[in-house]
Short mmCIF file of C-alpha atoms in Angstrom, two decimals:
data_model
loop_
_atom_site.label_atom_id
_atom_site.label_comp_id
_atom_site.label_asym_id
_atom_site.label_seq_id
_atom_site.Cartn_x
_atom_site.Cartn_y
_atom_site.Cartn_z
CA MET A 1 147.72 -96.12 146.71
CA SER A 2 149.93 -99.21 147.14
CA ARG A 3 149.02 -102.58 145.64
CA GLY A 4 148.08 -103.87 149.12
CA GLU A 5 145.90 -100.83 149.82
CA ALA A 6 144.18 -101.21 146.46
CA ARG A 7 143.45 -104.86 147.23
CA VAL A 8 141.86 -103.96 150.59
CA ASP A 9 139.87 -101.16 148.93
CA GLY A 10 138.59 -103.63 146.34
CA TRP A 11 137.56 -106.14 149.02
CA ALA A 12 135.74 -103.39 150.90
CA ARG A 13 133.78 -102.17 147.87
CA GLU A 14 132.79 -105.71 146.90
CA ALA A 15 131.76 -106.58 150.47
CA LEU A 16 129.52 -103.50 150.72
CA ALA A 17 127.64 -104.11 147.48
CA GLY A 18 123.91 -104.35 148.10
CA VAL A 19 123.95 -103.59 151.85
CA SER A 20 120.68 -102.71 153.51
CA PRO A 21 120.44 -99.21 155.04
CA THR A 22 118.15 -100.54 157.78
CA PRO A 23 119.86 -100.94 161.15
CA TYR A 24 120.44 -104.66 161.60
CA TRP A 25 118.64 -104.77 164.95
CA LEU A 26 115.53 -103.13 163.48
CA ASP A 27 115.36 -105.34 160.37
CA ASP A 28 112.37 -107.58 161.03
CA THR A 29 113.25 -109.79 158.05
CA VAL A 30 116.26 -111.10 159.98
CA PRO A 31 115.39 -114.40 161.74
CA GLY A 32 115.44 -113.88 165.47
CA ASN A 33 114.74 -110.16 165.41
CA GLY A 34 111.02 -110.79 165.63
CA PRO A 35 108.19 -108.62 164.34
CA ALA A 36 107.94 -105.05 165.57
CA PRO A 37 105.11 -104.50 168.05
CA ALA A 38 101.96 -102.76 166.85
CA ARG A 39 102.44 -99.02 166.67
CA ALA A 40 100.99 -97.20 169.67
CA ALA A 41 98.34 -94.59 168.89
CA ALA A 42 99.40 -90.97 168.81
CA LEU A 43 98.08 -88.72 171.56
CA ARG A 44 94.72 -87.23 170.61
CA GLY A 45 92.92 -84.67 172.73
CA GLY A 46 93.64 -83.86 176.35
CA THR A 47 94.64 -86.12 179.24
CA THR A 48 96.19 -85.91 182.68
CA ALA A 49 98.86 -87.91 184.48
CA ASP A 50 100.89 -87.96 187.66
CA LEU A 51 104.08 -88.33 185.60
CA VAL A 52 104.68 -87.74 181.91
CA VAL A 53 107.83 -89.24 180.44
CA VAL A 54 109.16 -87.66 177.25
CA GLY A 55 111.20 -89.96 175.04
CA GLY A 56 110.69 -93.61 174.13
CA GLY A 57 114.32 -94.70 174.25
CA TYR A 58 116.04 -96.44 177.12
CA SER A 59 116.06 -93.30 179.26
CA GLY A 60 112.30 -92.83 179.09
CA LEU A 61 111.46 -96.52 179.23
CA TRP A 62 113.55 -97.15 182.35
CA THR A 63 112.06 -94.07 184.00
CA ALA A 64 108.49 -95.17 183.32
CA LEU A 65 109.18 -98.74 184.43
CA LEU A 66 110.95 -97.76 187.66
CA ALA A 67 108.28 -95.17 188.48
CA LYS A 68 105.56 -97.83 188.25
CA GLU A 69 107.61 -100.34 190.23
CA ARG A 70 108.11 -97.76 193.00
CA ASP A 71 104.43 -96.79 193.03
CA PRO A 72 102.03 -99.05 191.11
CA ALA A 73 99.21 -96.51 191.61
CA LEU A 74 101.12 -93.76 189.79
CA ASP A 75 99.48 -92.70 186.52
CA VAL A 76 102.27 -92.57 183.91
CA VAL A 77 102.10 -91.43 180.28
CA LEU A 78 105.05 -91.88 177.89
CA LEU A 79 105.29 -89.69 174.78
CA GLU A 80 107.60 -90.68 171.92
CA ALA A 81 108.15 -88.41 168.92
CA ARG A 82 108.42 -91.26 166.41
CA THR A 83 108.85 -94.95 167.30
CA VAL A 84 109.82 -96.44 170.66
CA GLY A 85 113.41 -97.65 170.38
CA GLY A 86 113.76 -96.28 166.85
CA ALA A 87 116.64 -93.87 167.46
CA ALA A 88 119.87 -94.54 169.39
CA SER A 89 118.24 -97.20 171.59
CA GLY A 90 117.50 -99.42 168.61
CA ARG A 91 120.61 -98.90 166.52
CA ASN A 92 123.61 -98.94 168.89
CA GLY A 93 126.24 -101.65 169.22
CA GLY A 94 124.45 -103.48 172.01
CA PHE A 95 127.11 -103.04 174.70
CA CYS A 96 125.57 -102.82 178.17
CA VAL A 97 128.35 -101.80 180.55
CA SER A 98 128.63 -100.97 184.21
CA SER A 99 130.50 -97.68 183.82
CA LEU A 100 128.50 -94.56 184.70
CA THR A 101 131.41 -92.26 183.85
CA HIS A 102 132.26 -93.20 180.25
CA GLY A 103 135.07 -95.41 181.39
CA LEU A 104 137.20 -95.65 184.49
CA ALA A 105 139.89 -93.20 183.33
CA ASN A 106 137.36 -90.44 182.64
CA GLY A 107 135.73 -90.99 186.02
CA MET A 108 139.02 -91.02 187.93
CA GLU A 109 140.10 -87.79 186.27
CA ARG A 110 136.87 -85.94 187.02
CA TRP A 111 135.65 -87.41 190.33
CA PRO A 112 138.66 -89.06 192.00
CA SER A 113 137.22 -88.89 195.51
CA GLN A 114 133.99 -90.63 194.47
CA ILE A 115 135.14 -92.99 191.73
CA ALA A 116 135.16 -96.12 193.91
CA ARG A 117 131.55 -95.45 194.88
CA LEU A 118 130.58 -94.67 191.27
CA GLU A 119 132.09 -97.97 190.13
CA LYS A 120 130.20 -99.87 192.84
CA LEU A 121 126.95 -98.13 191.87
CA GLY A 122 127.64 -99.02 188.24
CA MET A 123 128.08 -102.71 188.99
CA GLU A 124 124.94 -102.70 191.12
CA ASN A 125 123.11 -101.06 188.21
CA LEU A 126 124.30 -103.71 185.75
CA ASP A 127 123.26 -106.50 188.13
CA ALA A 128 119.85 -104.84 188.57
CA ILE A 129 119.38 -104.69 184.79
CA GLU A 130 120.01 -108.43 184.52
CA GLU A 131 117.61 -109.10 187.39
CA THR A 132 114.90 -106.88 185.89
CA LEU A 133 115.14 -108.58 182.50
CA ALA A 134 114.70 -111.99 184.14
CA ARG A 135 111.83 -110.83 186.35
CA HIS A 136 109.88 -109.31 183.44
CA GLY A 137 110.74 -112.08 180.99
CA ILE A 138 112.48 -109.71 178.56
CA ASP A 139 114.32 -111.78 175.95
CA CYS A 140 116.99 -109.49 174.50
CA ASP A 141 119.94 -111.91 174.14
CA PHE A 142 121.51 -110.53 177.33
CA GLU A 143 124.86 -112.17 178.12
CA ARG A 144 127.65 -111.25 180.54
CA SER A 145 130.43 -111.22 177.97
CA GLY A 146 133.34 -109.32 179.45
CA GLU A 147 135.50 -107.08 177.27
CA LEU A 148 138.79 -107.41 175.44
CA ARG A 149 140.37 -103.97 174.94
CA VAL A 150 143.14 -104.48 172.37
CA ALA A 151 146.24 -102.46 171.57
CA THR A 152 147.00 -102.17 167.89
CA GLU A 153 150.01 -99.87 168.37
CA ASP A 154 152.85 -100.14 170.86
CA TRP A 155 152.04 -96.80 172.52
CA GLN A 156 148.63 -98.12 173.53
CA LEU A 157 150.18 -100.89 175.65
CA GLU A 158 151.27 -98.47 178.37
CA GLU A 159 147.75 -97.06 178.56
CA LEU A 160 146.37 -100.57 178.99
CA ARG A 161 148.88 -101.26 181.79
CA ALA A 162 147.81 -98.07 183.54
CA SER A 163 144.16 -99.02 183.13
CA VAL A 164 144.71 -102.42 184.73
CA ALA A 165 146.48 -100.81 187.70
CA ALA A 166 143.77 -98.17 188.09
CA ALA A 167 141.06 -100.83 187.97
CA ALA A 168 142.75 -102.82 190.71
CA SER A 169 142.76 -99.73 192.94
CA VAL A 170 138.94 -99.63 192.91
CA GLY A 171 138.33 -103.37 192.99
CA ILE A 172 137.76 -104.06 189.28
CA ARG A 173 139.22 -107.28 187.87
CA ARG A 174 141.33 -106.76 184.77
CA GLU A 175 144.10 -108.92 183.36
CA LEU A 176 146.87 -107.73 181.05
CA LEU A 177 147.49 -110.00 178.06
CA ASP A 178 150.46 -110.06 175.71
CA ALA A 179 150.09 -110.42 171.95
CA ARG A 180 150.26 -114.22 172.01
CA ALA A 181 147.63 -114.48 174.76
CA VAL A 182 145.13 -112.15 173.10
CA ARG A 183 145.62 -113.75 169.69
CA ALA A 184 144.81 -117.10 171.28
CA LEU A 185 141.36 -115.65 172.08
CA VAL A 186 140.74 -113.66 168.90
CA ASP A 187 143.34 -113.73 166.16
CA SER A 188 144.27 -110.54 164.35
CA PRO A 189 147.77 -109.71 163.10
CA THR A 190 147.16 -106.13 164.32
CA TYR A 191 146.99 -107.05 168.03
CA ARG A 192 149.99 -106.12 170.23
CA GLY A 193 148.30 -106.90 173.57
CA ALA A 194 145.06 -106.34 175.46
CA PHE A 195 143.38 -106.26 178.81
CA TRP A 196 140.61 -108.68 179.68
CA SER A 197 137.83 -107.27 181.88
CA PRO A 198 135.47 -110.15 182.72
CA ASP A 199 132.82 -108.54 184.93
CA ASP A 200 131.70 -105.14 183.68
CA PHE A 201 130.56 -105.74 180.08
CA SER A 202 127.41 -107.38 178.75
CA LEU A 203 125.90 -107.79 175.31
CA VAL A 204 122.26 -107.22 174.37
CA HIS A 205 120.06 -107.02 171.30
CA PRO A 206 119.28 -103.29 171.51
CA ALA A 207 115.93 -103.26 169.72
CA LYS A 208 114.62 -106.30 171.60
CA LEU A 209 115.64 -104.62 174.85
CA ALA A 210 113.70 -101.45 173.98
CA ARG A 211 110.67 -103.41 172.80
CA GLY A 212 110.78 -105.61 175.88
CA LEU A 213 110.92 -102.62 178.20
CA ARG A 214 107.94 -101.12 176.38
CA VAL A 215 105.90 -104.31 176.86
CA ALA A 216 106.85 -104.39 180.55
CA CYS A 217 105.80 -100.75 180.95
CA GLU A 218 102.46 -101.32 179.27
CA ARG A 219 101.86 -104.41 181.37
CA LEU A 220 102.23 -102.25 184.49
CA GLY A 221 99.77 -99.69 183.14
CA VAL A 222 101.97 -97.08 181.43
CA ARG A 223 100.10 -95.37 178.59
CA VAL A 224 102.42 -95.18 175.58
CA HIS A 225 101.86 -92.79 172.66
CA GLU A 226 104.09 -92.88 169.59
CA ASP A 227 104.19 -90.20 166.86
CA SER A 228 103.68 -87.64 169.62
CA PRO A 229 106.57 -85.14 169.72
CA VAL A 230 106.37 -82.58 172.51
CA VAL A 231 106.49 -79.14 170.90
CA ARG A 232 105.78 -76.97 173.94
CA VAL A 233 106.16 -77.14 177.71
CA ARG A 234 104.38 -74.63 179.95
CA ASP A 235 104.55 -74.32 183.71
CA GLU A 236 101.02 -73.76 184.99
CA GLY A 237 101.90 -73.68 188.67
CA ALA A 238 100.69 -76.92 190.20
CA THR A 239 101.04 -78.78 186.89
CA LEU A 240 102.96 -78.80 183.63
CA ARG A 241 101.22 -78.57 180.28
CA LEU A 242 102.94 -80.55 177.50
CA THR A 243 101.61 -80.01 173.99
CA THR A 244 101.99 -82.37 171.03
CA PRO A 245 100.61 -81.87 167.50
CA GLY A 246 97.55 -83.90 168.44
CA GLY A 247 96.92 -83.27 172.09
CA VAL A 248 97.86 -82.02 175.54
CA VAL A 249 99.03 -83.74 178.72
CA ARG A 250 98.77 -82.02 182.09
CA ALA A 251 100.97 -83.67 184.68
CA ARG A 252 102.37 -82.94 188.13
CA ARG A 253 105.84 -84.05 187.08
CA ALA A 254 107.78 -84.68 183.85
CA ALA A 255 110.92 -86.70 183.10
CA TRP A 256 112.84 -85.65 179.97
CA GLY A 257 114.90 -88.37 178.29
CA THR A 258 115.18 -87.38 174.65
CA GLY A 259 118.92 -87.90 174.07
CA ALA A 260 120.25 -85.88 171.16
CA PHE A 261 116.81 -84.32 170.48
CA PRO A 262 116.32 -81.43 172.94
CA GLY A 263 112.95 -80.30 171.54
CA PRO A 264 111.57 -77.25 173.32
CA LEU A 265 113.92 -77.66 176.32
CA ARG A 266 116.26 -75.05 174.92
CA ARG A 267 118.78 -75.06 177.78
CA LEU A 268 120.01 -78.48 176.67
CA ARG A 269 121.22 -77.14 173.33
CA HIS A 270 124.15 -75.40 175.04
CA TYR A 271 125.44 -78.68 176.45
CA VAL A 272 124.50 -81.48 174.04
CA VAL A 273 125.79 -81.98 170.50
CA PRO A 274 124.47 -84.74 168.21
CA VAL A 275 127.34 -86.87 166.88
CA TYR A 276 126.81 -89.38 164.09
CA ASP A 277 128.24 -92.84 164.67
CA TYR A 278 128.25 -95.60 162.03
CA ALA A 279 128.29 -99.40 162.00
CA LEU A 280 128.40 -102.40 159.67
CA VAL A 281 127.20 -105.97 160.18
CA THR A 282 128.48 -108.96 158.23
CA GLU A 283 126.58 -111.97 157.04
CA PRO A 284 126.63 -114.86 159.56
CA LEU A 285 130.10 -116.37 159.83
CA THR A 286 130.45 -120.11 159.40
CA ASP A 287 132.11 -122.24 162.06
CA GLU A 288 135.13 -122.51 159.80
CA GLN A 289 135.38 -118.73 159.38
CA LEU A 290 135.09 -118.20 163.13
CA ALA A 291 137.82 -120.77 163.68
CA ARG A 292 140.01 -119.01 161.12
CA ILE A 293 139.96 -115.84 163.22
CA GLY A 294 140.04 -117.82 166.45
CA TRP A 295 136.93 -116.17 167.88
CA SER A 296 135.52 -118.96 170.01
CA GLY A 297 134.23 -116.77 172.89
CA ARG A 298 131.58 -114.08 173.02
CA GLN A 299 133.73 -111.15 174.18
CA ALA A 300 132.82 -107.55 173.59
CA MET A 301 135.78 -105.92 171.86
CA ALA A 302 137.25 -102.48 171.24
CA ASP A 303 140.66 -101.12 170.35
CA ALA A 304 142.53 -98.62 172.48
CA ALA A 305 143.03 -95.81 169.95
CA ASN A 306 141.48 -92.37 170.39
CA GLN A 307 139.52 -93.02 167.20
CA PHE A 308 138.45 -96.49 168.22
CA HIS A 309 136.47 -99.37 166.80
CA TYR A 310 133.96 -101.44 168.76
CA TYR A 311 132.92 -104.91 167.67
CA ARG A 312 131.11 -108.02 168.78
CA LEU A 313 129.34 -111.14 167.62
CA THR A 314 125.56 -111.16 167.28
CA ALA A 315 123.45 -114.13 168.38
CA ASP A 316 123.69 -115.60 164.87
CA ASN A 317 127.48 -115.04 164.66
CA ARG A 318 127.60 -111.97 162.49
CA VAL A 319 130.29 -109.43 163.32
CA LEU A 320 129.06 -105.95 164.17
CA TRP A 321 131.87 -103.50 163.45
CA GLY A 322 131.49 -99.77 164.16
CA GLY A 323 132.93 -96.56 165.50
CA TYR A 324 136.09 -94.68 164.44
CA ASP A 325 134.39 -91.85 162.53
CA ALA A 326 132.50 -89.45 164.85
CA VAL A 327 130.79 -86.86 162.63
CA TYR A 328 129.27 -83.55 163.70
CA HIS A 329 127.20 -81.37 161.36
CA PHE A 330 127.00 -77.58 161.57
CA ARG A 331 124.32 -76.18 163.93
CA ASN A 332 123.54 -79.55 165.50
CA ARG A 333 121.95 -80.73 162.26
CA ILE A 334 120.05 -84.02 162.42
CA GLU A 335 118.46 -85.48 159.29
CA ASP A 336 117.41 -89.00 158.33
CA ARG A 337 119.59 -88.90 155.21
CA LEU A 338 122.69 -88.42 157.38
CA ASP A 339 122.21 -91.96 158.72
CA GLN A 340 123.91 -93.05 155.49
CA ARG A 341 127.55 -92.06 154.84
CA PRO A 342 129.19 -94.20 152.12
CA LYS A 343 132.63 -92.65 152.77
CA THR A 344 132.57 -93.86 156.37
CA PHE A 345 131.17 -97.27 155.42
CA GLY A 346 134.04 -97.73 152.95
CA LEU A 347 136.60 -96.75 155.58
CA LEU A 348 135.09 -99.09 158.17
CA ALA A 349 135.06 -101.97 155.69
CA GLU A 350 138.72 -101.42 154.81
CA GLN A 351 139.65 -101.34 158.50
CA PHE A 352 137.67 -104.52 159.12
CA PHE A 353 139.67 -106.44 156.52
CA GLU A 354 142.93 -104.96 157.79
CA THR A 355 142.00 -106.36 161.21
CA PHE A 356 140.78 -109.72 159.89
CA PRO A 357 142.53 -110.37 156.56
CA GLN A 358 141.58 -114.04 156.98
CA LEU A 359 138.03 -113.05 155.92
CA ALA A 360 138.94 -110.79 153.00
CA GLY A 361 137.42 -111.59 149.66
CA GLU A 362 134.72 -113.91 151.00
CA VAL A 363 132.70 -112.21 153.78
CA ARG A 364 130.12 -109.62 152.82
CA PHE A 365 128.32 -106.95 154.82
CA THR A 366 124.54 -107.08 154.92
CA HIS A 367 123.65 -103.88 156.83
CA ALA A 368 125.23 -100.42 157.07
CA TRP A 369 123.69 -97.59 159.09
CA GLY A 370 124.29 -94.66 161.38
CA GLY A 371 122.58 -92.66 164.08
CA VAL A 372 123.10 -89.79 166.48
CA VAL A 373 124.73 -90.00 169.89
CA ASP A 374 124.02 -87.35 172.54
CA THR A 375 127.45 -86.03 173.49
CA VAL A 376 128.48 -83.60 176.23
CA SER A 377 131.92 -82.14 176.86
CA ARG A 378 132.72 -84.42 179.83
CA PHE A 379 131.55 -87.57 177.93
CA THR A 380 129.09 -88.65 180.61
CA ALA A 381 125.50 -87.77 181.40
CA MET A 382 124.41 -84.52 182.98
CA TYR A 383 121.36 -84.12 185.18
CA GLY A 384 119.15 -81.25 186.24
CA THR A 385 115.70 -79.82 186.75
CA ALA A 386 113.54 -77.11 185.19
CA CYS A 387 110.11 -75.61 185.76
CA ARG A 388 110.77 -75.08 189.48
CA GLY A 389 111.69 -78.71 190.03
CA LYS A 390 108.65 -80.23 188.29
CA LEU A 391 110.70 -81.40 185.28
CA ALA A 392 113.91 -83.46 185.51
CA TYR A 393 116.28 -84.39 182.69
CA ALA A 394 119.22 -86.72 182.08
CA VAL A 395 121.09 -86.42 178.77
CA GLY A 396 124.56 -86.79 177.27
CA TYR A 397 125.41 -90.47 177.73
CA THR A 398 127.94 -90.20 174.86
CA GLY A 399 127.58 -93.74 173.55
CA LEU A 400 127.40 -95.62 176.86
CA GLY A 401 123.72 -95.19 177.63
CA VAL A 402 122.50 -98.77 177.24
CA GLY A 403 123.24 -99.44 180.89
CA ALA A 404 123.70 -95.98 182.38
CA THR A 405 120.21 -94.79 181.39
CA ARG A 406 118.71 -96.96 184.12
CA PHE A 407 120.90 -95.16 186.66
CA GLY A 408 119.88 -91.83 185.09
CA ALA A 409 116.22 -92.80 185.42
CA ARG A 410 116.72 -93.33 189.15
CA VAL A 411 118.38 -89.91 189.41
CA MET A 412 115.48 -88.22 187.62
CA LEU A 413 112.90 -89.86 189.85
CA ASP A 414 114.83 -88.83 192.98
CA LEU A 415 115.11 -85.25 191.70
CA LEU A 416 111.38 -85.13 190.96
CA ALA A 417 110.62 -86.42 194.45
CA GLY A 418 112.65 -83.52 195.87
CA ARG A 419 114.65 -85.89 198.05
CA ARG A 420 118.31 -85.75 198.96
CA THR A 421 119.54 -89.24 198.21
CA GLU A 422 122.86 -90.95 197.69
CA LEU A 423 122.44 -90.38 193.96
CA THR A 424 121.41 -86.73 194.01
CA GLU A 425 124.35 -85.90 196.33
CA LEU A 426 126.93 -87.25 193.88
CA GLU A 427 129.19 -84.56 192.46
CA MET A 428 128.54 -86.00 188.99
CA VAL A 429 124.83 -85.27 189.46
CA ARG A 430 125.16 -81.88 191.17
CA ARG A 431 127.64 -80.35 188.70
CA LYS A 432 127.17 -79.76 184.99
CA PRO A 433 129.80 -80.02 182.26
CA LEU A 434 131.14 -76.98 180.47
CA PRO A 435 128.82 -75.96 177.62
CA PHE A 436 129.96 -76.08 174.02
CA PRO A 437 130.54 -72.64 172.46
CA PRO A 438 127.97 -71.20 170.02
CA GLU A 439 128.31 -71.57 166.27
CA PRO A 440 130.47 -71.13 164.29
CA LEU A 441 133.02 -71.69 167.09
CA ARG A 442 131.31 -74.96 168.01
CA TYR A 443 131.75 -76.48 164.57
CA ALA A 444 135.29 -75.14 164.15
CA GLY A 445 136.34 -76.41 167.59
CA ILE A 446 134.91 -79.87 167.02
CA GLN A 447 136.58 -80.21 163.61
CA LEU A 448 139.90 -79.05 165.06
CA THR A 449 139.52 -81.61 167.84
CA ARG A 450 138.79 -84.41 165.38
CA TRP A 451 141.91 -83.48 163.41
CA ALA A 452 144.02 -83.34 166.56
CA ILE A 453 142.77 -86.73 167.77
CA ALA A 454 143.66 -88.30 164.42
CA ARG A 455 147.13 -86.73 164.63
CA ALA A 456 147.60 -88.10 168.14
CA ASP A 457 146.77 -91.63 166.96
CA ALA A 458 149.26 -91.26 164.11
CA ASN A 459 152.00 -89.88 166.37
CA GLY A 460 152.33 -92.41 169.14
CA GLY A 461 149.42 -91.04 171.18
CA ARG A 462 151.15 -87.66 171.73
CA ARG A 463 148.56 -84.97 172.36
CA ASN A 464 149.19 -81.56 170.85
CA LEU A 465 148.68 -78.19 172.52
CA TRP A 466 145.00 -78.03 171.54
CA LEU A 467 144.18 -81.40 173.12
CA ARG A 468 146.23 -80.63 176.23
CA THR A 469 144.33 -77.36 176.62
CA LEU A 470 141.00 -79.18 176.36
CA ASP A 471 142.25 -81.69 178.92
CA ARG A 472 143.03 -78.88 181.36
CA LEU A 473 139.57 -77.38 180.81
CA GLY A 474 137.87 -80.73 181.28
CA MET A 475 136.39 -80.65 177.77
CA GLY A 476 136.47 -83.02 174.86
CA PHE A 477 134.63 -84.60 171.96
CA ASP A 478 133.74 -88.27 171.62
CA SER A 479 131.02 -90.69 170.55
#
């Protein structure tokens, strides 16, 4: 280790001392986060419903809300295994974006004939989210921020140029910035250039969004039950029977929005892998510290590497810094203890101070946490039905579900209605991604892919034979 590397390592260790393992957004001791709502009672005994929604994250909440807005007389029950908004929906980075395809490049590669329409639908979805929040009075620090995507290596500049040209072809505004221009907006010695995308990125407080959607659902008459994991689904002909440890719901239709937790819907386990993603949050930056790094705007930010970082300012001017390390555990293992990974926290802290050396030695981190992302091999959600069309699912948002889950909720409701609509006729909705192989090939393949991605970043973006083969198959691994 060089003297400079040792200094950065020392800054990182000191800055992480005493961090809270609670996700920043869910820490009710932080001013502005607000108290958590009273816990909803677990399901006890038997009940019936027109629609039962499984999952109390964004996917389930949007589905319940839209179902009641479409038909106020519909009887809707929402079942959440633990706490509404307690998993990915309450611990993500808070980036609410228009893309339905995990970025323009991924969408153009997979659905070139429909990408212009998908982008338009995505912008309409983002506008509808903003309108819904205003109409229901949901205060979740929503702001149309735009995004700066920065190049930290010369090879990434060509990819940014290509992205700007591709965006123009489908009517998306993006502006290419040189190093001087981007450093005038946010100042890091690592920046070589960037693109500025002003229209398609927004910031939210993730937990306040989930809690606000829950309140809106309950106000419209949705019956919410927490601590009610569905352990069994049985098709009884005219109805579905969903069993929890404490009760039973019989419903004509069911919408499944459980993310990385497939539960008894076994078919999803072939397609969805849970990937752990990690993040840090600093203490609030002073005006002088913000000026030192030149961050006077409120842009969402990410770098253009394959192993990328995402970052942003919170409402109280902390920096949320996450990403880079996407970790998969053998046999889709999910455990609460895996939310903490000191090795990754140390790496993220070092990379933070490499990006902003102006803050080294004086800014500390207050929160460090992780959580699982539902990932599929094409990086964007898949849709389908089960139980002879009485159950619909949407899973696999691969880290961009804050906005896209509302679109997925609309798809599920259209599928359950048995209607052919503009959404259900999309190729993205009609076709599924390639499944991941069974273990141990799944684990070995993902680890090989992680290694190859890291090599590509270290070698000018050049993709080796393994990555090129995955590209040809339309498969990949991301968070």
